[in-house]
mmCIF file of C-alpha atoms in Angstrom:
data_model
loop_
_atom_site.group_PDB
_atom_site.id
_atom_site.type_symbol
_atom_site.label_atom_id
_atom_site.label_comp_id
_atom_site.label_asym_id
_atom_site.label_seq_id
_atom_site.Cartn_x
_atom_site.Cartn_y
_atom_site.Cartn_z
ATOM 1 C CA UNK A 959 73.288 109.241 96.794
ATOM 2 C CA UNK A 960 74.136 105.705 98.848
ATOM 3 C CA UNK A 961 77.380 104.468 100.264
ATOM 4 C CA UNK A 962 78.122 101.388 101.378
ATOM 5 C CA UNK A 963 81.110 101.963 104.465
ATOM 6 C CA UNK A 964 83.639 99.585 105.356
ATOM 7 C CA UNK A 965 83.764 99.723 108.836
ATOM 8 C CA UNK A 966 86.696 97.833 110.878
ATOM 9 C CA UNK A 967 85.158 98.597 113.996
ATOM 10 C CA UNK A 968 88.078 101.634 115.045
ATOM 11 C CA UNK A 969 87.584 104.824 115.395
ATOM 12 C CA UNK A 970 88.464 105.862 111.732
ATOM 13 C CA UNK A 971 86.139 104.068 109.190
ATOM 14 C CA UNK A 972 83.158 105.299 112.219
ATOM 15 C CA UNK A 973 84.014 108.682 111.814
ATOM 16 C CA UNK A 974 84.098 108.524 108.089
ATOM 17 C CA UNK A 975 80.512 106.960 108.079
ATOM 18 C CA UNK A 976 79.339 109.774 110.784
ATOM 19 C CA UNK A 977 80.845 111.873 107.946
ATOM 20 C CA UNK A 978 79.010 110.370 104.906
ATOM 21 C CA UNK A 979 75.593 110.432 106.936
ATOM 22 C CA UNK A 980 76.212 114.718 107.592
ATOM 23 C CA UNK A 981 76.748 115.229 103.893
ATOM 24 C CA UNK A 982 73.327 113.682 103.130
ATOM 25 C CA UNK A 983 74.229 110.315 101.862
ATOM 26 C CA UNK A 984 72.304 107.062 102.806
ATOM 27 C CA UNK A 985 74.265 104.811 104.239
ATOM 28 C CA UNK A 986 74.994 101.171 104.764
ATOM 29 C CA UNK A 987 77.709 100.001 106.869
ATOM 30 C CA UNK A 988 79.336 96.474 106.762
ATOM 31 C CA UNK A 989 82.147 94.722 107.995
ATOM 32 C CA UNK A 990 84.308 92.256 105.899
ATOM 33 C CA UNK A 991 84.727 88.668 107.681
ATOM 34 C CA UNK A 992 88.365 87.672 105.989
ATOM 35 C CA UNK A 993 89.799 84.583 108.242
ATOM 36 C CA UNK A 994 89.248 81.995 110.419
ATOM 37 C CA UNK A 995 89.741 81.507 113.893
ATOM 38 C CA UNK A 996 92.140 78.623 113.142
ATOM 39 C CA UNK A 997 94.265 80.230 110.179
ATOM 40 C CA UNK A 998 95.107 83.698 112.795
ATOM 41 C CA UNK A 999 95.374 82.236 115.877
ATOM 42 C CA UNK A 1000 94.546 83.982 119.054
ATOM 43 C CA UNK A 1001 93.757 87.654 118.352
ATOM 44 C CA UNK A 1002 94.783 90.770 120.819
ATOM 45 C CA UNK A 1003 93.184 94.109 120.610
ATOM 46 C CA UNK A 1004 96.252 95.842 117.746
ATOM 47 C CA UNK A 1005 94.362 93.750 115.117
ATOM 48 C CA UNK A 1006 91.719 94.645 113.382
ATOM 49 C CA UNK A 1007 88.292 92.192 112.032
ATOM 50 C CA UNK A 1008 88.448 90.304 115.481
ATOM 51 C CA UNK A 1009 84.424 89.344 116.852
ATOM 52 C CA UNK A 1010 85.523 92.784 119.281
ATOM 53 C CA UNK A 1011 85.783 94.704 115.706
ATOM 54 C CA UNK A 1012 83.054 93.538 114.783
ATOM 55 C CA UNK A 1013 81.023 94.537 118.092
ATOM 56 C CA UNK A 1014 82.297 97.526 117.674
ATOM 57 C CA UNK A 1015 81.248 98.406 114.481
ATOM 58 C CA UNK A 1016 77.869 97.165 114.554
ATOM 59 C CA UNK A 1017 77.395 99.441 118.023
ATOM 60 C CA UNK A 1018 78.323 102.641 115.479
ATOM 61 C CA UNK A 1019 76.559 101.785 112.780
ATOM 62 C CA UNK A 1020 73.404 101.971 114.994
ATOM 63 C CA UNK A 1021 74.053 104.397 117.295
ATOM 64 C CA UNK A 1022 74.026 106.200 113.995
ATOM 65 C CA UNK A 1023 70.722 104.706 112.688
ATOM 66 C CA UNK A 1024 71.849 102.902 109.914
ATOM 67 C CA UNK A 1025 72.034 99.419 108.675
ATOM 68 C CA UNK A 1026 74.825 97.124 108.841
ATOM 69 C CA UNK A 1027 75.589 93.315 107.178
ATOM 70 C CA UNK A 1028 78.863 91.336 107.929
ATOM 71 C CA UNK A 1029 80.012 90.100 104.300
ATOM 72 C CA UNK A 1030 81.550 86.806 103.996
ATOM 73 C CA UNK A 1031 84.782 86.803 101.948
ATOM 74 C CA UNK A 1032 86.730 84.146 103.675
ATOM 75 C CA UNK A 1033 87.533 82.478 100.680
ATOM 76 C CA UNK A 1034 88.952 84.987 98.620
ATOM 77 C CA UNK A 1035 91.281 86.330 101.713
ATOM 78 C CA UNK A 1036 92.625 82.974 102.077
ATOM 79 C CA UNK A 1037 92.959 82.510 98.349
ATOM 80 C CA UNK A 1038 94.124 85.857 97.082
ATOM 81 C CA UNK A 1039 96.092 87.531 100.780
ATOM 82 C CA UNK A 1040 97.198 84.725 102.912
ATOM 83 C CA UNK A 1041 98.158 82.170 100.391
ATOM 84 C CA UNK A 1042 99.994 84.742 98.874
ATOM 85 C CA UNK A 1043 101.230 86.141 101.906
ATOM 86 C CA UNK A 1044 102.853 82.246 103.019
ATOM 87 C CA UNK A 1045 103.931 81.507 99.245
ATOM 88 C CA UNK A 1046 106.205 84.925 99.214
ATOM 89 C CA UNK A 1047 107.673 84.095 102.365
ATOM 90 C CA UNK A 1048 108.339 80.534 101.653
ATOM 91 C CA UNK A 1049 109.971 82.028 98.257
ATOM 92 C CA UNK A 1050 112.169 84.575 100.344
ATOM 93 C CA UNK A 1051 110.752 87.446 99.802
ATOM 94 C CA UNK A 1052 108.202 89.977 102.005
ATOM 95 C CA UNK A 1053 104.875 90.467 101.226
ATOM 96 C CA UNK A 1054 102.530 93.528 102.046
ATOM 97 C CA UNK A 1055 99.156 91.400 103.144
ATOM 98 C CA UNK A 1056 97.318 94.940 103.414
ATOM 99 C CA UNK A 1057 98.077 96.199 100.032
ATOM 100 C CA UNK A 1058 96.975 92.659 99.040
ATOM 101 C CA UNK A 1059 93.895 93.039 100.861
ATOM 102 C CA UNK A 1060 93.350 96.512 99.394
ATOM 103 C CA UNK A 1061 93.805 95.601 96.241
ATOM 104 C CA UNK A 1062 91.731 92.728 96.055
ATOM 105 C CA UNK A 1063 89.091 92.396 98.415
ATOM 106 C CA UNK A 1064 88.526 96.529 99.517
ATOM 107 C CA UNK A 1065 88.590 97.533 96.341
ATOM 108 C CA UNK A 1066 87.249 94.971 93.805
ATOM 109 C CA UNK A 1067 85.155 92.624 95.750
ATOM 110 C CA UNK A 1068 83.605 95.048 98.288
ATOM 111 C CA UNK A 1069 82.958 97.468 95.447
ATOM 112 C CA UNK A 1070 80.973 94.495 93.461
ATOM 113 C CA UNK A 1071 79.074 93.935 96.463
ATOM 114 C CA UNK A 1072 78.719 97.919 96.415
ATOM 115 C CA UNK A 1073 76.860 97.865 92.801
ATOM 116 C CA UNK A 1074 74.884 95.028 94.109
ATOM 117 C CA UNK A 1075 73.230 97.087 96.802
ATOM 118 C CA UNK A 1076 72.624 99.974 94.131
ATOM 119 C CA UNK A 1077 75.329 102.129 96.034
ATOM 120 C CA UNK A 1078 77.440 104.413 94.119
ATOM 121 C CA UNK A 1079 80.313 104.688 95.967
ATOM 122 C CA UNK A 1080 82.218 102.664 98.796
ATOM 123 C CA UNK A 1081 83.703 104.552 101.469
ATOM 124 C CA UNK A 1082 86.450 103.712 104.192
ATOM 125 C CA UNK A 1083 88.881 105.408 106.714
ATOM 126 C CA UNK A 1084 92.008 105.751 104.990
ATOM 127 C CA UNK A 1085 93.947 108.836 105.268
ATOM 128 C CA UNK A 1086 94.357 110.051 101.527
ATOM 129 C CA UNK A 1087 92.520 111.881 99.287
ATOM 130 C CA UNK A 1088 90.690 111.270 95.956
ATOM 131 C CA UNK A 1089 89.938 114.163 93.140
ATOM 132 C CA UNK A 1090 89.072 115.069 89.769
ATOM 133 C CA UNK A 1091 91.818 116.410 87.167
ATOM 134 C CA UNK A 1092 89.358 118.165 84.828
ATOM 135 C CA UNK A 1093 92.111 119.272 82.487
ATOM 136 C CA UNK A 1094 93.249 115.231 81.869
ATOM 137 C CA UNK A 1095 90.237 113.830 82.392
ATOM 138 C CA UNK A 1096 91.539 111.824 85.337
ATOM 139 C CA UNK A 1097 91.349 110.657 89.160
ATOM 140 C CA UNK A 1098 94.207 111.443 91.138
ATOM 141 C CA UNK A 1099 95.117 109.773 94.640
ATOM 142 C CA UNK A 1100 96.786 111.648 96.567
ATOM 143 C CA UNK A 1101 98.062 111.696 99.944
ATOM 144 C CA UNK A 1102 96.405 112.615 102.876
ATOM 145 C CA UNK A 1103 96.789 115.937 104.524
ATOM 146 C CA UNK A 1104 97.842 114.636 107.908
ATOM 147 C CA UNK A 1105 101.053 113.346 106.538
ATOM 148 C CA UNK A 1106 102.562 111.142 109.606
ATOM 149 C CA UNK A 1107 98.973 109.179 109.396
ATOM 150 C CA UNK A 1108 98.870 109.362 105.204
ATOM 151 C CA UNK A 1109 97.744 105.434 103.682
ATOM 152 C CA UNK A 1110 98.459 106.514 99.940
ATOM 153 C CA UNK A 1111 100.993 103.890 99.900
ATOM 154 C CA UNK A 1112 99.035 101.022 100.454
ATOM 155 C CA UNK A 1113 96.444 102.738 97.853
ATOM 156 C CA UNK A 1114 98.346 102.169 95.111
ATOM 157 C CA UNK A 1115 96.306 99.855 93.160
ATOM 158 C CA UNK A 1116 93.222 101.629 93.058
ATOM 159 C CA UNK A 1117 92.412 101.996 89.166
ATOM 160 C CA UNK A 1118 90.448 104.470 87.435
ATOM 161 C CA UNK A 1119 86.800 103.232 88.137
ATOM 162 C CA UNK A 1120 87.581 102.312 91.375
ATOM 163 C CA UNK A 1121 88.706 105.727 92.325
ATOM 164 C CA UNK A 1122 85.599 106.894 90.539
ATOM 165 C CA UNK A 1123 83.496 104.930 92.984
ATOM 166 C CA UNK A 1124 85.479 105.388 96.275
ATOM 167 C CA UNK A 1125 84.833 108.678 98.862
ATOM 168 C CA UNK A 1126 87.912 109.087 101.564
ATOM 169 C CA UNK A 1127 86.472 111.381 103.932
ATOM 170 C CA UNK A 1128 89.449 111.765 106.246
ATOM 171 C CA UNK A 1129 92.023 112.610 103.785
ATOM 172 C CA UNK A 1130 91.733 115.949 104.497
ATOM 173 C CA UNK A 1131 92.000 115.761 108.714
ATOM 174 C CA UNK A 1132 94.050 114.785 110.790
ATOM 175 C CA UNK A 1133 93.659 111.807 113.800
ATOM 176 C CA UNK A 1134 93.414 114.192 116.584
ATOM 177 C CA UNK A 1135 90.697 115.760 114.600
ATOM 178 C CA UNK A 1136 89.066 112.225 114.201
ATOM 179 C CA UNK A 1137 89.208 111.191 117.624
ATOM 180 C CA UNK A 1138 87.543 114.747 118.653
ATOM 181 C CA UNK A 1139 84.668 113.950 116.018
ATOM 182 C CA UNK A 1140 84.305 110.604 117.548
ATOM 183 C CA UNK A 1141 84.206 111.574 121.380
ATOM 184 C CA UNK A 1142 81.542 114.651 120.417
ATOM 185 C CA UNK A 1143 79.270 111.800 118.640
ATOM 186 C CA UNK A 1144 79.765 109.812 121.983
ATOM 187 C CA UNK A 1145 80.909 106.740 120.003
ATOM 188 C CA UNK A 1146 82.246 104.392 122.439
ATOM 189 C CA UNK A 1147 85.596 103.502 120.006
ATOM 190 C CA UNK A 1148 86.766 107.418 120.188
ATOM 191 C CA UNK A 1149 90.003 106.569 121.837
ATOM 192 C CA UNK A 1150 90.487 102.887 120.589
ATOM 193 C CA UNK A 1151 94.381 101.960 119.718
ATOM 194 C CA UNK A 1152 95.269 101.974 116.165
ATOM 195 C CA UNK A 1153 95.588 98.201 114.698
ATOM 196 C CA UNK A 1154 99.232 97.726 113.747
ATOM 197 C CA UNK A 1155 99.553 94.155 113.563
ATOM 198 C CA UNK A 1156 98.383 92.018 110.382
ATOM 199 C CA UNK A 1157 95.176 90.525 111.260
ATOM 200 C CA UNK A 1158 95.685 87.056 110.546
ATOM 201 C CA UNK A 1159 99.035 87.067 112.770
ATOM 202 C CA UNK A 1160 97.866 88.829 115.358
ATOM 203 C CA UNK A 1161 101.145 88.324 117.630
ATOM 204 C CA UNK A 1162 103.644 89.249 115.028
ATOM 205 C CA UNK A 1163 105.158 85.586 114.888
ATOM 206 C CA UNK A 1164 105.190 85.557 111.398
ATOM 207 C CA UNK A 1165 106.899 82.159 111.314
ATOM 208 C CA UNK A 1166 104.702 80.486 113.403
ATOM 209 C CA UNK A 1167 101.998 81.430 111.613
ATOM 210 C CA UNK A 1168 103.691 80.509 108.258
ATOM 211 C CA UNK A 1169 104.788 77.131 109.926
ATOM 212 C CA UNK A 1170 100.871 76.873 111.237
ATOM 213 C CA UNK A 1171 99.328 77.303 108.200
ATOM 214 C CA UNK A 1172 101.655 75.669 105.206
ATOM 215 C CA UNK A 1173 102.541 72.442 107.431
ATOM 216 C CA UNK A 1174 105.882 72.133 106.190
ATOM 217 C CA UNK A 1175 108.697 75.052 105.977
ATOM 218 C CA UNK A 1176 111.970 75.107 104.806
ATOM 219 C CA UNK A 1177 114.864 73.826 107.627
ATOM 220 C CA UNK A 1178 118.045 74.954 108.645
ATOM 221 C CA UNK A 1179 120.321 76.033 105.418
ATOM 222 C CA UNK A 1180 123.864 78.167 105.340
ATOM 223 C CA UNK A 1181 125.134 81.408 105.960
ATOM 224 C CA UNK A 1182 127.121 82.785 103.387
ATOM 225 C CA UNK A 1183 129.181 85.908 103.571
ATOM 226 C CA UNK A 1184 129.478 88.033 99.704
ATOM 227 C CA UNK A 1185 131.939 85.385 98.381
ATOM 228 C CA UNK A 1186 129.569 82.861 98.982
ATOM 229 C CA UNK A 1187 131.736 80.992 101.747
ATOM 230 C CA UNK A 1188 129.621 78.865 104.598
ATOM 231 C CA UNK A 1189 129.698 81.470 107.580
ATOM 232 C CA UNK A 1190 127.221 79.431 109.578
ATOM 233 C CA UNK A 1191 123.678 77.732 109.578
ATOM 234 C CA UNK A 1192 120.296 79.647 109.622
ATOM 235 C CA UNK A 1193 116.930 78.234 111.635
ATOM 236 C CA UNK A 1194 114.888 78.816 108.088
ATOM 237 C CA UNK A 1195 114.478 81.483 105.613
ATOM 238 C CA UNK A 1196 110.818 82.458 106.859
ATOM 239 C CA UNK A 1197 112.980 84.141 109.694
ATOM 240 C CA UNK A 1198 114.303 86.590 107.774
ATOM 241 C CA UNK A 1199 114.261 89.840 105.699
ATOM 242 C CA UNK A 1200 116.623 91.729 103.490
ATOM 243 C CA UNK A 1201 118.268 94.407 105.939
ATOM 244 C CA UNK A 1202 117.401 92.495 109.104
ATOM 245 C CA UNK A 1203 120.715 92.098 111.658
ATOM 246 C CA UNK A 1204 118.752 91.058 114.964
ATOM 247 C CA UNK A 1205 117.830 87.945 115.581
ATOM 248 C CA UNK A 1206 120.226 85.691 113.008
ATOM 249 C CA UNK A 1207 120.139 83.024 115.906
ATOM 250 C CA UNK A 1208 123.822 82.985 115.460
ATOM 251 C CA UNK A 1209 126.723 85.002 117.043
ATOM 252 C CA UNK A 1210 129.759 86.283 114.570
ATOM 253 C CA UNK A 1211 131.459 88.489 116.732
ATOM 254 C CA UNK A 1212 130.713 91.823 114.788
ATOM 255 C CA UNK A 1213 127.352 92.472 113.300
ATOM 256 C CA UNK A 1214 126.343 91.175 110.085
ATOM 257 C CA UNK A 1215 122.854 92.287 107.726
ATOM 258 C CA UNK A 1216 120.699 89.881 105.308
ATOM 259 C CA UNK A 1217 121.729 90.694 102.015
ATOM 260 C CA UNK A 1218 120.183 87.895 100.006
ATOM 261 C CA UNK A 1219 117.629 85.089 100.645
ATOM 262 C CA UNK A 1220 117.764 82.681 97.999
ATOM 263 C CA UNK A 1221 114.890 80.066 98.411
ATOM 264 C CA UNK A 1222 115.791 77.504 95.769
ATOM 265 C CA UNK A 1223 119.518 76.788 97.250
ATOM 266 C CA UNK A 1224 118.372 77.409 101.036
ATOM 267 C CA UNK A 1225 120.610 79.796 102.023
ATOM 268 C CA UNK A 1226 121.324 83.725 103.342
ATOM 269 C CA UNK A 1227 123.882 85.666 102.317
ATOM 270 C CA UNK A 1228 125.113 87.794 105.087
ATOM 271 C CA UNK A 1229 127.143 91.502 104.869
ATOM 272 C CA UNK A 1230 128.361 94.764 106.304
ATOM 273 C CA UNK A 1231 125.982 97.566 106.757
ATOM 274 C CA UNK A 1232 126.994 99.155 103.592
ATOM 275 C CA UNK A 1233 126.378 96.032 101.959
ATOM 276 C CA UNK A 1234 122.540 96.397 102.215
ATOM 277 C CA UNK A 1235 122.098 99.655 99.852
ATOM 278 C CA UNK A 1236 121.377 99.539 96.520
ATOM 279 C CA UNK A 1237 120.514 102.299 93.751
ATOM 280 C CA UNK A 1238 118.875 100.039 91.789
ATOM 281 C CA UNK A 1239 115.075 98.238 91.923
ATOM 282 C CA UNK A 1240 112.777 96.581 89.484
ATOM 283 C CA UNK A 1241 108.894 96.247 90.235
ATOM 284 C CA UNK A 1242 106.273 94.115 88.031
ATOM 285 C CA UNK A 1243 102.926 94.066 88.553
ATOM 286 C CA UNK A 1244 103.396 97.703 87.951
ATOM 287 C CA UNK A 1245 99.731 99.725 88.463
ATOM 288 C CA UNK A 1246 99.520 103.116 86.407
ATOM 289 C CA UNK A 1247 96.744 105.332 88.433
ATOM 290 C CA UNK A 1248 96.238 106.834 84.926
ATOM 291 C CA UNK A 1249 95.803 103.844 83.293
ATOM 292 C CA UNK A 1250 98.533 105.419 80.770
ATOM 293 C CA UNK A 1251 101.715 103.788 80.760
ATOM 294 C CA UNK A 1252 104.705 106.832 80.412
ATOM 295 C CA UNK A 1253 106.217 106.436 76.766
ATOM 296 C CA UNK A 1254 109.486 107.477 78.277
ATOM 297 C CA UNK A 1255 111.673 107.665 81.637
ATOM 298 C CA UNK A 1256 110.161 109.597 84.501
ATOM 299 C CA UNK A 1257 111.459 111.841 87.497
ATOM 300 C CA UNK A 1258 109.874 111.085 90.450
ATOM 301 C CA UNK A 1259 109.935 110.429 93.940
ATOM 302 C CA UNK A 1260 109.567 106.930 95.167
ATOM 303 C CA UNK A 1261 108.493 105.280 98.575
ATOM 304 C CA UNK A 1262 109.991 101.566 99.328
ATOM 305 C CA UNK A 1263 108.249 101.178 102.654
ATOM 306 C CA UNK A 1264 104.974 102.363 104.368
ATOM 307 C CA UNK A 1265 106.812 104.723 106.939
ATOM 308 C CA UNK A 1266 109.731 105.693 104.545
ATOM 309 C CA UNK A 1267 110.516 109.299 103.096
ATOM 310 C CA UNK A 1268 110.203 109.312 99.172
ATOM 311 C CA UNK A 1269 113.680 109.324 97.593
ATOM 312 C CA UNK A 1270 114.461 110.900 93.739
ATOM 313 C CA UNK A 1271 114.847 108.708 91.088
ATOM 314 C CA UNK A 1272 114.635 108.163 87.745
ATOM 315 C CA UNK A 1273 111.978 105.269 86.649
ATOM 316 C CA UNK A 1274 111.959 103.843 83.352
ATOM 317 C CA UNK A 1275 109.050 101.866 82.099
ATOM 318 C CA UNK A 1276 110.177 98.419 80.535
ATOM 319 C CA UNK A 1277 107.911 96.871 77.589
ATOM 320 C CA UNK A 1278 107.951 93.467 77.886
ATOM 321 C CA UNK A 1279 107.615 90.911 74.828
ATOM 322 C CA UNK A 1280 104.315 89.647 75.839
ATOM 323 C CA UNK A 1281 101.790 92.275 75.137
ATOM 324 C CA UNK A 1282 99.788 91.409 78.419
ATOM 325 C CA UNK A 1283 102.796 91.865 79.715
ATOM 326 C CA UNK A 1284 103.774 95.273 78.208
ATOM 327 C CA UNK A 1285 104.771 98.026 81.001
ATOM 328 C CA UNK A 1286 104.236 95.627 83.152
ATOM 329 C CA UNK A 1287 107.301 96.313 85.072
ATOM 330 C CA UNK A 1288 109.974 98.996 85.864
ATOM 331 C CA UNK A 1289 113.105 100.029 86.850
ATOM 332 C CA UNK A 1290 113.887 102.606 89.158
ATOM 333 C CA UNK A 1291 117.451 104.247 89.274
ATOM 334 C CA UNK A 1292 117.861 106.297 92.825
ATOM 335 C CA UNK A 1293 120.200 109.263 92.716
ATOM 336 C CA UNK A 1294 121.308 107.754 96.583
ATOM 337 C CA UNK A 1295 121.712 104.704 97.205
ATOM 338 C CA UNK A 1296 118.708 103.302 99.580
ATOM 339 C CA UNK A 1297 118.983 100.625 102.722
ATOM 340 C CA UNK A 1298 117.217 97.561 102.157
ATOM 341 C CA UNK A 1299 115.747 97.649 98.699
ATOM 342 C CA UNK A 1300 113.416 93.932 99.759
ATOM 343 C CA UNK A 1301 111.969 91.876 97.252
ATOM 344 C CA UNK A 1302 107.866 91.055 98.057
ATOM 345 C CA UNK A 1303 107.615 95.222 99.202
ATOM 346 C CA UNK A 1304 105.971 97.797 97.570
ATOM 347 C CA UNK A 1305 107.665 100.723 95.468
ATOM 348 C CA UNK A 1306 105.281 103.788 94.905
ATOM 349 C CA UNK A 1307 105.845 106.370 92.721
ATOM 350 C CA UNK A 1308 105.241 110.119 93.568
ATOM 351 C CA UNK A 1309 104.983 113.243 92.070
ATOM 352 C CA UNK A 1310 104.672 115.846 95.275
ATOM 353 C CA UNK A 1311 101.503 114.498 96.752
ATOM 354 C CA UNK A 1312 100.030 112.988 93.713
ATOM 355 C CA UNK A 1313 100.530 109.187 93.544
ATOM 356 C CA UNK A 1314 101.455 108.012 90.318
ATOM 357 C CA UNK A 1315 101.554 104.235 90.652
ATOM 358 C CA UNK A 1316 103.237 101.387 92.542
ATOM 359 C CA UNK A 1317 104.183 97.990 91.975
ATOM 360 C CA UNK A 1318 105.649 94.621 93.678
ATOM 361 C CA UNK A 1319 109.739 94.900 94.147
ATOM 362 C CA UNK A 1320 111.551 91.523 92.621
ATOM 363 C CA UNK A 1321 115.260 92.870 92.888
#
């Protein structure tokens, strides 16, 4: 059997090719080239796919004998994960970029480029685990067994022939268990940080990025408090976030949250810290892991941010006039009310560890 692995260059996606090449597989390793110098700025070692990555992975790849390409996909990251990523901020709401990439470059284009090379299955380092339902005749994601490292959320998309073609051998350990792997190989990246930043704003300044790349942003607009009264002036909506009380750029004398963004009138609506729950979400773009859409409401759990416990609710599917559009979307009714339900996020549906689906948050 031959794999084609994704390696970022960090100690995870190494191990999981060290991992491949002991279970018998032959192996190709490759890096993805997604941006420009010029689109992410400067780059600092909590990033990943910087010329250091890059380095790095090559130097595993043959310290373990095996060959390795950089891919070229450029074009489609600027297109389909940092276009997006400026248009959802510019619309006030907050994008995932990662799921993004996942969805569309991982998972779809690096999976073509799989079946080119006659490989039959991609591989990376994500903590979470694929397998076989034999009684539905199904793939399951699940999470990964190391729980405070688990990636399932960001996995969400993955349909049924991709997670027929994907192997995640790491879902089953844990990081300290990585890291050991990777110092008894000798690999040089064994104790390399985690990247935590998003690679194409590798200093976190989302705005300046934003500001960088679109050439125009929106300007100063108003403050509004619930009953829509002027409160104040804000330095843009790209500075802020549903939930977010830091950083307003603007003193009240007691502490108020974003409640609202509104991009076509320019403005943020500002509350109390009770003012930012909500019990109720809707999320398009909806994937089914399945590939079934549920005929009727479902009890789940459900995850509205990477590092977030799953909360019960109820989720109804909603069939939309269009048929392309048909359970396309849902809407998700939490028993408790949850802080900072954000637009441009990711809600992911769970049933214990199996992941049942996720989809883009518009209210």
């Amino acid at each position: 059997m031959k794999a084609l692995i994704a390696m970022s260059g960090g100690v995870d996606s190494s191990v999981a090719a060290g991992l491949m090449q002991e279970a018998g597989y032959e192996c190709i390793g490759c890096t993805m080239r997604l941006f420009e110098n010029e689109d992410a700025g400067l780059c600092n070692s909590r990033t990943c796919c910087s010329a250091k990555d890059v380095e790095d992975a090559r130097n595993a790849a043959g310290r373990m004998g095996m060959p390795y390409y950089v891919f070229n996909f450029t074009e489609d990251f600027r297109r389909l994960v940092i276009d997006h990523f400026v248009e959802e901020y510019l619309s006030g709401r907050t994008p995932n970029p990662c799921i993004d990439c996942n969805i569309h470059l991982k998972f779809d284009r690096l999976l073509q480029r799989a079946k080119q090379l006659d490989c039959d299955y991609i591989v990376t380092g994500h903590y979470a685990r694929i397998q076989f339902d034999q009684e539905q005749g199904k793939y399951q994601l699940l999470k990964g067994t190391d729980k405070s490292k688990d990636q399932s959320y960001v996995l969400y998309g993955m349909t049924q022939e991709q997670l027929a073609h994907t192997l995640l051998p790491l879902g089953e350990m844990t990081k300290t268990q990585v890291r050991a792997k990777a110092e008894s190989w000798g690999l040089r990246n064994a104790e390399k940080p985690d990247s935590q930043d998003i690679c194409f704003v590798p200093d976190g300044d989302y705005a300046s990025m934003i500001r960088r790349y679109a050439g125009s942003v929106p300007s100063s607009g108003n403050f509004l408090d619930l009953d829509g009264n002027v409160i104040g002036t804000h330095k843009g909506i790209i500075h802020y976030t549903i939930g977010q009380h830091k950083r307003l750029g603007q003193a009240f004398g007691e502490t108020r949250y974003v409640c609202a963004i509104d991009a076509g009138a320019n403005t943020v609506t500002l509350g109390g810290a009770d003012d930012v729950y909500a019990s109720y979400a809707k999320a398009t773009h909806f994937n089914w892991i399945s590939g079934e859409i549920p005929e009727s409401e479902i009890r789940c759990k459900v995850r509205l941010r990477y590092k977030q416990q799953e909360q019960w609710a109820t989720v109804r599917p909603l069939q939309e006039d269009s048929v392309a559009e048909s359970g396309n979307r849902v809407e998700i009714f939490f028993d408790k009310p949850q802080r900072a339900v954000t637009p441009g996020q990711a809600a992911v549906l769970y049933d214990g560890d199996i992941v049942l689906g996720g989809g883009t948050i518009i209210i």
